[in-house]
PDB file of C-alpha atoms in Angstrom:
ATOM      1  CA  MET A 619     -55.592  21.280 -98.348  1.00 86.00           C
ATOM      2  CA  TYR A 620     -52.523  22.583 -97.542  1.00 84.00           C
ATOM      3  CA  ILE A 621     -50.336  20.100 -99.054  1.00 89.00           C
ATOM      4  CA  ALA A 622     -52.753  19.243-101.963  1.00 89.00           C
ATOM      5  CA  ARG A 623     -50.269  21.397-104.430  1.00 89.00           C
ATOM      6  CA  ILE A 624     -47.415  19.511-103.698  1.00 90.00           C
ATOM      7  CA  PRO A 625     -46.509  17.230-105.734  1.00 89.00           C
ATOM      8  CA  LEU A 626     -47.551  13.226-105.197  1.00 88.00           C
ATOM      9  CA  GLU A 627     -43.839  12.250-105.986  1.00 88.00           C
ATOM     10  CA  GLN A 628     -43.332  13.920-102.686  1.00 90.00           C
ATOM     11  CA  LYS A 629     -45.774  12.338-100.486  1.00 92.00           C
ATOM     12  CA  GLN A 630     -45.305   8.656-100.483  1.00 93.00           C
ATOM     13  CA  ALA A 631     -45.101   8.732 -97.245  1.00 95.00           C
ATOM     14  CA  VAL A 632     -48.254   9.982 -97.236  1.00 95.00           C
ATOM     15  CA  VAL A 633     -49.685   7.548 -99.315  1.00 95.00           C
ATOM     16  CA  THR A 634     -47.805   4.814 -96.887  1.00 96.00           C
ATOM     17  CA  THR A 635     -49.198   6.011 -93.478  1.00 96.00           C
ATOM     18  CA  ASN A 636     -52.939   6.685 -94.889  1.00 96.00           C
ATOM     19  CA  ASN A 637     -52.744   3.032 -96.414  1.00 97.00           C
ATOM     20  CA  ASP A 638     -51.364   1.342 -92.787  1.00 97.00           C
ATOM     21  CA  TYR A 639     -54.258   3.466 -91.544  1.00 97.00           C
ATOM     22  CA  SER A 640     -56.969   1.913 -93.288  1.00 97.00           C
ATOM     23  CA  VAL A 641     -55.858  -1.224 -93.140  1.00 97.00           C
ATOM     24  CA  ALA A 642     -55.851  -0.540 -89.143  1.00 97.00           C
ATOM     25  CA  LYS A 643     -59.499   0.659 -89.279  1.00 97.00           C
ATOM     26  CA  MET A 644     -60.860  -2.281 -90.920  1.00 97.00           C
ATOM     27  CA  GLU A 645     -58.785  -4.632 -88.185  1.00 97.00           C
ATOM     28  CA  ALA A 646     -60.506  -2.735 -85.222  1.00 96.00           C
ATOM     29  CA  ALA A 647     -63.865  -3.140 -87.102  1.00 97.00           C
ATOM     30  CA  THR A 648     -63.270  -7.187 -87.708  1.00 96.00           C
ATOM     31  CA  ALA A 649     -62.247  -7.026 -83.841  1.00 96.00           C
ATOM     32  CA  GLU A 650     -65.588  -5.713 -82.758  1.00 96.00           C
ATOM     33  CA  ALA A 651     -67.516  -8.390 -84.695  1.00 95.00           C
ATOM     34  CA  GLN A 652     -65.553 -11.107 -83.922  1.00 95.00           C
ATOM     35  CA  PHE A 653     -66.417  -9.690 -80.090  1.00 95.00           C
ATOM     36  CA  GLN A 654     -69.912 -10.306 -80.730  1.00 94.00           C
ATOM     37  CA  GLU A 655     -69.668 -13.038 -82.244  1.00 94.00           C
ATOM     38  CA  SER A 656     -68.205 -14.144 -79.228  1.00 94.00           C
ATOM     39  CA  ASP A 657     -70.914 -12.831 -76.455  1.00 93.00           C
ATOM     40  CA  ALA A 658     -74.345 -14.265 -79.215  1.00 93.00           C
ATOM     41  CA  GLN A 659     -72.045 -17.879 -78.781  1.00 94.00           C
ATOM     42  CA  LEU A 660     -71.382 -17.363 -75.442  1.00 94.00           C
ATOM     43  CA  HIS A 661     -75.088 -17.326 -74.435  1.00 93.00           C
ATOM     44  CA  GLN A 662     -75.724 -20.087 -76.466  1.00 91.00           C
ATOM     45  CA  ALA A 663     -73.178 -21.819 -74.728  1.00 91.00           C
ATOM     46  CA  ILE A 664     -74.667 -20.971 -71.137  1.00 92.00           C
ATOM     47  CA  ASN A 665     -77.975 -22.812 -72.446  1.00 90.00           C
ATOM     48  CA  ASP A 666     -76.475 -25.565 -73.617  1.00 87.00           C
ATOM     49  CA  GLY A 667     -75.175 -26.066 -70.291  1.00 84.00           C
ATOM     50  CA  LYS A 668     -78.175 -25.654 -68.322  1.00 87.00           C
ATOM     51  CA  ALA A 669     -79.806 -27.875 -71.105  1.00 81.00           C
ATOM     52  CA  ALA A 670     -77.219 -30.438 -69.498  1.00 76.00           C
ATOM     53  CA  LYS A 671     -78.052 -30.394 -65.888  1.00 80.00           C
ATOM     54  CA  PRO A 672     -81.872 -32.292 -66.200  1.00 83.00           C
ATOM     55  CA  GLN A 673     -79.905 -35.172 -67.971  1.00 79.00           C
ATOM     56  CA  VAL A 674     -77.763 -36.060 -64.973  1.00 78.00           C
ATOM     57  CA  ASP A 675     -81.450 -35.977 -63.012  1.00 77.00           C
ATOM     58  CA  SER A 676     -82.452 -38.452 -65.254  1.00 84.00           C
ATOM     59  CA  ALA A 677     -79.582 -40.819 -65.021  1.00 77.00           C
ATOM     60  CA  VAL A 678     -79.411 -40.386 -61.254  1.00 77.00           C
ATOM     61  CA  SER A 679     -83.378 -41.261 -61.385  1.00 83.00           C
ATOM     62  CA  ALA A 680     -82.730 -43.748 -63.819  1.00 77.00           C
ATOM     63  CA  LYS A 681     -79.629 -45.341 -61.791  1.00 76.00           C
ATOM     64  CA  LYS A 682     -81.647 -45.733 -58.564  1.00 83.00           C
ATOM     65  CA  MET A 683     -84.636 -47.664 -60.745  1.00 87.00           C
ATOM     66  CA  ALA A 684     -81.812 -50.016 -61.867  1.00 79.00           C
ATOM     67  CA  ASP A 685     -80.535 -50.165 -58.544  1.00 77.00           C
ATOM     68  CA  GLN A 686     -84.182 -51.750 -57.191  1.00 82.00           C
ATOM     69  CA  SER A 687     -84.752 -54.126 -59.849  1.00 83.00           C
ATOM     70  CA  ALA A 688     -81.183 -55.830 -58.524  1.00 82.00           C
ATOM     71  CA  ASP A 689     -80.633 -56.393 -62.365  1.00 81.00           C
ATOM     72  CA  GLN A 690     -76.665 -56.073 -62.778  1.00 82.00           C
ATOM     73  CA  ASN A 691     -76.581 -55.771 -66.411  1.00 85.00           C
ATOM     74  CA  ARG A 692     -79.393 -52.600 -65.749  1.00 84.00           C
ATOM     75  CA  ILE A 693     -77.359 -51.610 -62.713  1.00 81.00           C
ATOM     76  CA  ASN A 694     -74.040 -51.565 -65.308  1.00 78.00           C
ATOM     77  CA  GLN A 695     -75.496 -49.722 -67.690  1.00 80.00           C
ATOM     78  CA  ALA A 696     -77.061 -47.067 -65.505  1.00 81.00           C
ATOM     79  CA  VAL A 697     -74.107 -46.084 -63.727  1.00 76.00           C
ATOM     80  CA  LYS A 698     -72.368 -45.976 -67.545  1.00 82.00           C
ATOM     81  CA  ASP A 699     -75.326 -43.714 -68.534  1.00 72.00           C
ATOM     82  CA  LEU A 700     -74.873 -41.411 -64.930  1.00 80.00           C
ATOM     83  CA  HIS A 701     -70.855 -41.368 -65.419  1.00 81.00           C
ATOM     84  CA  ALA A 702     -71.490 -39.980 -69.271  1.00 78.00           C
ATOM     85  CA  ALA A 703     -74.278 -37.357 -68.379  1.00 83.00           C
ATOM     86  CA  GLU A 704     -71.963 -36.248 -64.961  1.00 85.00           C
ATOM     87  CA  ASP A 705     -69.102 -35.532 -67.531  1.00 81.00           C
ATOM     88  CA  LEU A 706     -71.288 -34.381 -70.324  1.00 86.00           C
ATOM     89  CA  ASP A 707     -72.311 -31.673 -67.492  1.00 89.00           C
ATOM     90  CA  LYS A 708     -68.532 -30.799 -66.597  1.00 91.00           C
ATOM     91  CA  ALA A 709     -67.148 -30.603 -70.207  1.00 90.00           C
ATOM     92  CA  ALA A 710     -70.466 -27.900 -70.652  1.00 91.00           C
ATOM     93  CA  GLN A 711     -69.725 -25.751 -67.710  1.00 93.00           C
ATOM     94  CA  ALA A 712     -66.100 -25.736 -68.732  1.00 94.00           C
ATOM     95  CA  ARG A 713     -66.874 -24.643 -72.010  1.00 94.00           C
ATOM     96  CA  VAL A 714     -68.631 -21.942 -70.792  1.00 95.00           C
ATOM     97  CA  LYS A 715     -65.531 -20.781 -68.776  1.00 96.00           C
ATOM     98  CA  TYR A 716     -63.564 -21.254 -71.714  1.00 96.00           C
ATOM     99  CA  LEU A 717     -65.663 -18.714 -74.085  1.00 96.00           C
ATOM    100  CA  GLN A 718     -66.291 -16.113 -70.949  1.00 96.00           C
ATOM    101  CA  ASP A 719     -62.547 -15.512 -71.157  1.00 96.00           C
ATOM    102  CA  TYR A 720     -62.092 -16.267 -74.620  1.00 96.00           C
ATOM    103  CA  ARG A 721     -64.864 -13.371 -75.050  1.00 96.00           C
ATOM    104  CA  ASN A 722     -62.954 -11.191 -72.397  1.00 96.00           C
ATOM    105  CA  TYR A 723     -59.721 -11.595 -74.457  1.00 96.00           C
ATOM    106  CA  LEU A 724     -61.357  -9.986 -77.644  1.00 96.00           C
ATOM    107  CA  LYS A 725     -62.580  -7.210 -75.380  1.00 96.00           C
ATOM    108  CA  VAL A 726     -58.628  -6.741 -74.459  1.00 96.00           C
ATOM    109  CA  TYR A 727     -57.962  -7.515 -78.200  1.00 97.00           C
ATOM    110  CA  TRP A 728     -60.322  -5.379 -79.444  1.00 97.00           C
ATOM    111  CA  ARG A 729     -58.989  -2.155 -77.461  1.00 97.00           C
ATOM    112  CA  TYR A 730     -55.562  -2.728 -78.588  1.00 97.00           C
ATOM    113  CA  THR A 731     -56.696  -2.804 -82.470  1.00 97.00           C
ATOM    114  CA  GLN A 732     -58.480   0.514 -81.727  1.00 97.00           C
ATOM    115  CA  GLU A 733     -55.177   1.802 -80.251  1.00 97.00           C
ATOM    116  CA  ASN A 734     -53.150   0.824 -83.239  1.00 97.00           C
ATOM    117  CA  GLN A 735     -55.942   2.875 -85.382  1.00 97.00           C
ATOM    118  CA  TYR A 736     -55.329   5.784 -83.481  1.00 97.00           C
ATOM    119  CA  TRP A 737     -51.599   5.141 -83.466  1.00 98.00           C
ATOM    120  CA  ARG A 738     -51.417   4.851 -87.645  1.00 97.00           C
ATOM    121  CA  GLU A 739     -53.682   8.197 -87.455  1.00 97.00           C
ATOM    122  CA  ALA A 740     -50.984   9.598 -85.823  1.00 97.00           C
ATOM    123  CA  GLN A 741     -48.562   8.827 -88.392  1.00 97.00           C
ATOM    124  CA  PHE A 742     -50.313   9.654 -90.898  1.00 97.00           C
ATOM    125  CA  GLU A 743     -50.948  13.136 -90.060  1.00 96.00           C
ATOM    126  CA  ALA A 744     -47.155  13.449 -88.916  1.00 96.00           C
ATOM    127  CA  ALA A 745     -46.208  12.416 -92.660  1.00 96.00           C
ATOM    128  CA  LYS A 746     -48.314  14.915 -94.116  1.00 95.00           C
ATOM    129  CA  ALA A 747     -47.137  17.429 -91.366  1.00 95.00           C
ATOM    130  CA  GLN A 748     -43.509  16.804 -92.340  1.00 94.00           C
ATOM    131  CA  ILE A 749     -44.674  17.196 -95.614  1.00 93.00           C
ATOM    132  CA  ALA A 750     -46.066  21.069 -95.027  1.00 93.00           C
ATOM    133  CA  LYS A 751     -42.960  21.887 -92.816  1.00 93.00           C
ATOM    134  CA  ALA A 752     -40.619  20.970 -95.665  1.00 92.00           C
ATOM    135  CA  ASN A 753     -42.439  23.085 -97.869  1.00 92.00           C
ATOM    136  CA  ASN A 754     -42.346  26.282 -95.665  1.00 92.00           C
ATOM    137  CA  ILE A 755     -46.225  25.457 -95.042  1.00 90.00           C
ATOM    138  CA  ALA A 756     -47.146  27.194 -91.559  1.00 87.00           C
ATOM    139  CA  PRO A 757     -51.122  27.155 -91.151  1.00 88.00           C
ATOM    140  CA  LYS A 758     -52.116  29.302 -88.503  1.00 89.00           C
ATOM    141  CA  GLY A 759     -52.017  27.197 -84.686  1.00 89.00           C
ATOM    142  CA  VAL A 760     -50.246  24.195 -85.798  1.00 90.00           C
ATOM    143  CA  SER A 761     -47.360  23.067 -84.120  1.00 92.00           C
ATOM    144  CA  TYR A 762     -45.008  20.901 -86.020  1.00 93.00           C
ATOM    145  CA  ASP A 763     -43.739  19.718 -82.557  1.00 93.00           C
ATOM    146  CA  ASP A 764     -46.473  18.211 -81.567  1.00 95.00           C
ATOM    147  CA  TYR A 765     -46.710  15.667 -84.441  1.00 95.00           C
ATOM    148  CA  PRO A 766     -43.842  13.239 -83.390  1.00 95.00           C
ATOM    149  CA  LYS A 767     -44.477  13.538 -79.845  1.00 96.00           C
ATOM    150  CA  GLN A 768     -48.303  12.254 -80.420  1.00 96.00           C
ATOM    151  CA  VAL A 769     -47.010   9.592 -82.940  1.00 96.00           C
ATOM    152  CA  GLU A 770     -44.326   8.358 -80.244  1.00 96.00           C
ATOM    153  CA  SER A 771     -47.004   8.375 -77.316  1.00 96.00           C
ATOM    154  CA  ARG A 772     -49.239   6.447 -79.018  1.00 96.00           C
ATOM    155  CA  GLY A 773     -46.773   3.705 -80.113  1.00 96.00           C
ATOM    156  CA  LYS A 774     -46.485   3.777 -76.347  1.00 96.00           C
ATOM    157  CA  ARG A 775     -50.026   2.809 -75.847  1.00 96.00           C
ATOM    158  CA  VAL A 776     -50.204   0.014 -78.481  1.00 96.00           C
ATOM    159  CA  GLN A 777     -47.331  -1.645 -76.979  1.00 96.00           C
ATOM    160  CA  SER A 778     -49.173  -1.828 -73.590  1.00 96.00           C
ATOM    161  CA  ALA A 779     -52.374  -2.735 -75.000  1.00 96.00           C
ATOM    162  CA  LYS A 780     -50.638  -5.311 -77.047  1.00 96.00           C
ATOM    163  CA  ASP A 781     -49.052  -6.625 -73.718  1.00 96.00           C
ATOM    164  CA  ARG A 782     -52.495  -7.267 -71.891  1.00 96.00           C
ATOM    165  CA  ALA A 783     -53.728  -8.825 -75.191  1.00 96.00           C
ATOM    166  CA  GLU A 784     -50.877 -11.088 -75.271  1.00 96.00           C
ATOM    167  CA  LYS A 785     -51.884 -11.795 -71.270  1.00 96.00           C
ATOM    168  CA  ALA A 786     -55.632 -12.461 -72.046  1.00 96.00           C
ATOM    169  CA  LYS A 787     -54.365 -14.822 -75.055  1.00 95.00           C
ATOM    170  CA  GLN A 788     -52.453 -17.239 -72.893  1.00 95.00           C
ATOM    171  CA  HIS A 789     -54.580 -17.255 -70.214  1.00 96.00           C
ATOM    172  CA  VAL A 790     -57.795 -18.670 -72.440  1.00 96.00           C
ATOM    173  CA  LEU A 791     -55.172 -21.299 -74.191  1.00 95.00           C
ATOM    174  CA  ALA A 792     -54.996 -22.378 -70.854  1.00 96.00           C
ATOM    175  CA  THR A 793     -58.886 -22.278 -70.299  1.00 96.00           C
ATOM    176  CA  ARG A 794     -59.380 -23.839 -73.787  1.00 96.00           C
ATOM    177  CA  GLU A 795     -56.946 -27.256 -73.139  1.00 95.00           C
ATOM    178  CA  ALA A 796     -58.387 -27.130 -69.541  1.00 96.00           C
ATOM    179  CA  TRP A 797     -61.996 -27.795 -71.391  1.00 95.00           C
ATOM    180  CA  MET A 798     -60.847 -29.714 -74.094  1.00 93.00           C
ATOM    181  CA  LYS A 799     -59.341 -32.507 -71.529  1.00 94.00           C
ATOM    182  CA  ILE A 800     -62.804 -32.691 -69.375  1.00 93.00           C
ATOM    183  CA  GLN A 801     -64.579 -32.800 -72.851  1.00 93.00           C
ATOM    184  CA  HIS A 802     -62.584 -35.485 -74.320  1.00 91.00           C
ATOM    185  CA  GLN A 803     -63.551 -37.706 -71.651  1.00 90.00           C
ATOM    186  CA  ALA A 804     -67.353 -37.033 -71.649  1.00 89.00           C
ATOM    187  CA  ASP A 805     -66.567 -37.866 -75.393  1.00 89.00           C
ATOM    188  CA  VAL A 806     -64.649 -41.265 -74.269  1.00 88.00           C
ATOM    189  CA  GLU A 807     -67.865 -41.772 -71.632  1.00 84.00           C
ATOM    190  CA  SER A 808     -70.477 -40.897 -74.207  1.00 83.00           C
ATOM    191  CA  GLY A 809     -69.554 -42.692 -77.686  1.00 84.00           C
ATOM    192  CA  ARG A 810     -69.544 -39.775 -79.484  1.00 83.00           C
ATOM    193  CA  PRO A 811     -67.764 -36.749 -80.302  1.00 85.00           C
ATOM    194  CA  ALA A 812     -68.704 -33.247 -79.539  1.00 84.00           C
ATOM    195  CA  VAL A 813     -69.714 -30.522 -81.816  1.00 86.00           C
ATOM    196  CA  VAL A 814     -69.323 -27.166 -80.736  1.00 89.00           C
ATOM    197  CA  TRP A 815     -68.383 -23.789 -81.759  1.00 90.00           C
ATOM    198  CA  ASP A 816     -64.439 -23.642 -80.393  1.00 92.00           C
ATOM    199  CA  PRO A 817     -63.283 -20.339 -81.956  1.00 92.00           C
ATOM    200  CA  MET A 818     -59.742 -21.970 -81.448  1.00 92.00           C
ATOM    201  CA  ALA A 819     -59.788 -24.741 -82.946  1.00 87.00           C
ATOM    202  CA  GLN A 820     -57.341 -25.455 -85.795  1.00 73.00           C
ATOM    203  CA  PRO A 821     -58.711 -25.385 -89.680  1.00 61.00           C
ATOM    204  CA  THR A 822     -57.662 -29.579 -89.746  1.00 42.00           C
ATOM    205  CA  ALA A 823     -59.938 -30.190 -86.335  1.00 33.00           C
ATOM    206  CA  PRO A 824     -63.474 -29.283 -86.393  1.00 34.00           C
ATOM    207  CA  THR A 825     -63.728 -29.428 -82.181  1.00 38.00           C
ATOM    208  CA  GLY A 826     -59.615 -29.756 -81.171  1.00 33.00           C
ATOM    209  CA  VAL A 827     -60.976 -31.406 -78.470  1.00 33.00           C
ATOM    210  CA  ASP A 828     -59.140 -34.664 -79.660  1.00 33.00           C
ATOM    211  CA  HIS A 829     -55.644 -32.369 -79.227  1.00 31.00           C
ATOM    212  CA  PRO A 830     -55.306 -30.553 -76.116  1.00 30.00           C
ATOM    213  CA  GLN A 831     -51.635 -30.629 -76.850  1.00 32.00           C
ATOM    214  CA  GLN A 832     -52.101 -28.312 -80.220  1.00 33.00           C
ATOM    215  CA  ALA A 833     -54.169 -25.363 -78.836  1.00 33.00           C
ATOM    216  CA  GLU A 834     -52.723 -22.612 -80.885  1.00 34.00           C
ATOM    217  CA  ILE A 835     -54.419 -19.349 -82.090  1.00 33.00           C
ATOM    218  CA  LYS A 836     -55.492 -20.071 -85.891  1.00 33.00           C
ATOM    219  CA  SER A 837     -58.958 -18.578 -86.462  1.00 38.00           C
ATOM    220  CA  ALA A 838     -58.636 -16.404 -83.734  1.00 42.00           C
ATOM    221  CA  PRO A 839     -57.212 -12.388 -83.860  1.00 45.00           C
ATOM    222  CA  MET A 840     -53.829 -12.016 -82.692  1.00 43.00           C
ATOM    223  CA  THR A 841     -51.800 -13.973 -85.181  1.00 36.00           C
ATOM    224  CA  ASN A 842     -50.749 -10.267 -86.645  1.00 41.00           C
ATOM    225  CA  MET A 843     -50.243  -8.354 -83.738  1.00 42.00           C
ATOM    226  CA  THR A 844     -46.851  -6.974 -84.253  1.00 39.00           C
ATOM    227  CA  PRO A 845     -44.805  -4.082 -81.437  1.00 37.00           C
ATOM    228  CA  PRO A 846     -45.094  -0.228 -83.068  1.00 42.00           C
ATOM    229  CA  ALA A 847     -42.132   1.184 -83.687  1.00 43.00           C
ATOM    230  CA  PRO A 848     -43.010   5.271 -83.249  1.00 39.00           C
ATOM    231  CA  ALA A 849     -46.348   5.178 -81.115  1.00 40.00           C
ATOM    232  CA  PRO A 850     -50.110   7.205 -79.869  1.00 41.00           C
ATOM    233  CA  ALA A 851     -51.021  10.878 -77.922  1.00 39.00           C
ATOM    234  CA  PRO A 852     -52.192  10.496 -74.809  1.00 38.00           C
ATOM    235  CA  ALA A 853     -55.942   9.710 -74.176  1.00 41.00           C
ATOM    236  CA  PRO A 854     -57.858  11.937 -71.424  1.00 37.00           C
ATOM    237  CA  GLU A 855     -57.769   9.676 -68.016  1.00 38.00           C
ATOM    238  CA  ASN A 856     -61.870   8.659 -68.695  1.00 39.00           C
ATOM    239  CA  GLY A 857     -59.979   6.480 -71.452  1.00 39.00           C
ATOM    240  CA  THR A 858     -61.471   7.630 -74.669  1.00 38.00           C
ATOM    241  CA  ALA A 859     -58.573   8.191 -76.821  1.00 42.00           C
ATOM    242  CA  PRO A 860     -58.782  11.678 -79.007  1.00 40.00           C
ATOM    243  CA  PRO A 861     -58.804  12.318 -82.607  1.00 40.00           C
ATOM    244  CA  ALA A 862     -55.270  12.613 -83.828  1.00 46.00           C
ATOM    245  CA  GLN A 863     -54.236  15.872 -84.759  1.00 48.00           C
ATOM    246  CA  GLN A 864     -54.678  16.988 -88.636  1.00 49.00           C
ATOM    247  CA  GLN A 865     -52.949  18.591 -90.866  1.00 42.00           C
TER     248      GLN A 865
END
């Protein structure tokens, strides 16, 4: 309210930083929605993994009956079916591990977007404070020296959160590649490709199972993670981030 009377042409930095802050808030909301979706998909994958176990038991029973028949054609088919069931079970368990790591990655990424949101907010508040200071406006209890410090502090937190998210991203990429190899073998054994939710698949490949060397994040986040320039204010020890100082 203190800078409301100042002409708009003097407040371009305020407009720009406010836009950046709005985008950061939307990115944080998107990250939260992606995390929630990954959690639901993980529970579905766990159920799919449980459903694969009875198929192995059935294949084992069929193999025993085939052995008793001494029919070589029947035995060969039973062996093939057993291998397929075992590989599908391994693939289902590997996919659960992949989606667990993916969910964990999204949780870390979500935290990064929150830190980025606080940093952008600090930049917005600092821009307003700079305008007020330049126009000799001095509200009681406001220290203009605090704003640059807060931006710098917040920026360091963003960089730290970004580094953790990048590390989690590389880990889940490795887990996905391991699953893809197992899934490919299971697809070969069963004679049909898997049609499952793969959040890190390339848009042109439904599951990405046939392309283990092309594991890149396309639909997943982290593509717009850019290192901060300035930076955010320290959060309390309980890990919650306080709002930026407001002008």
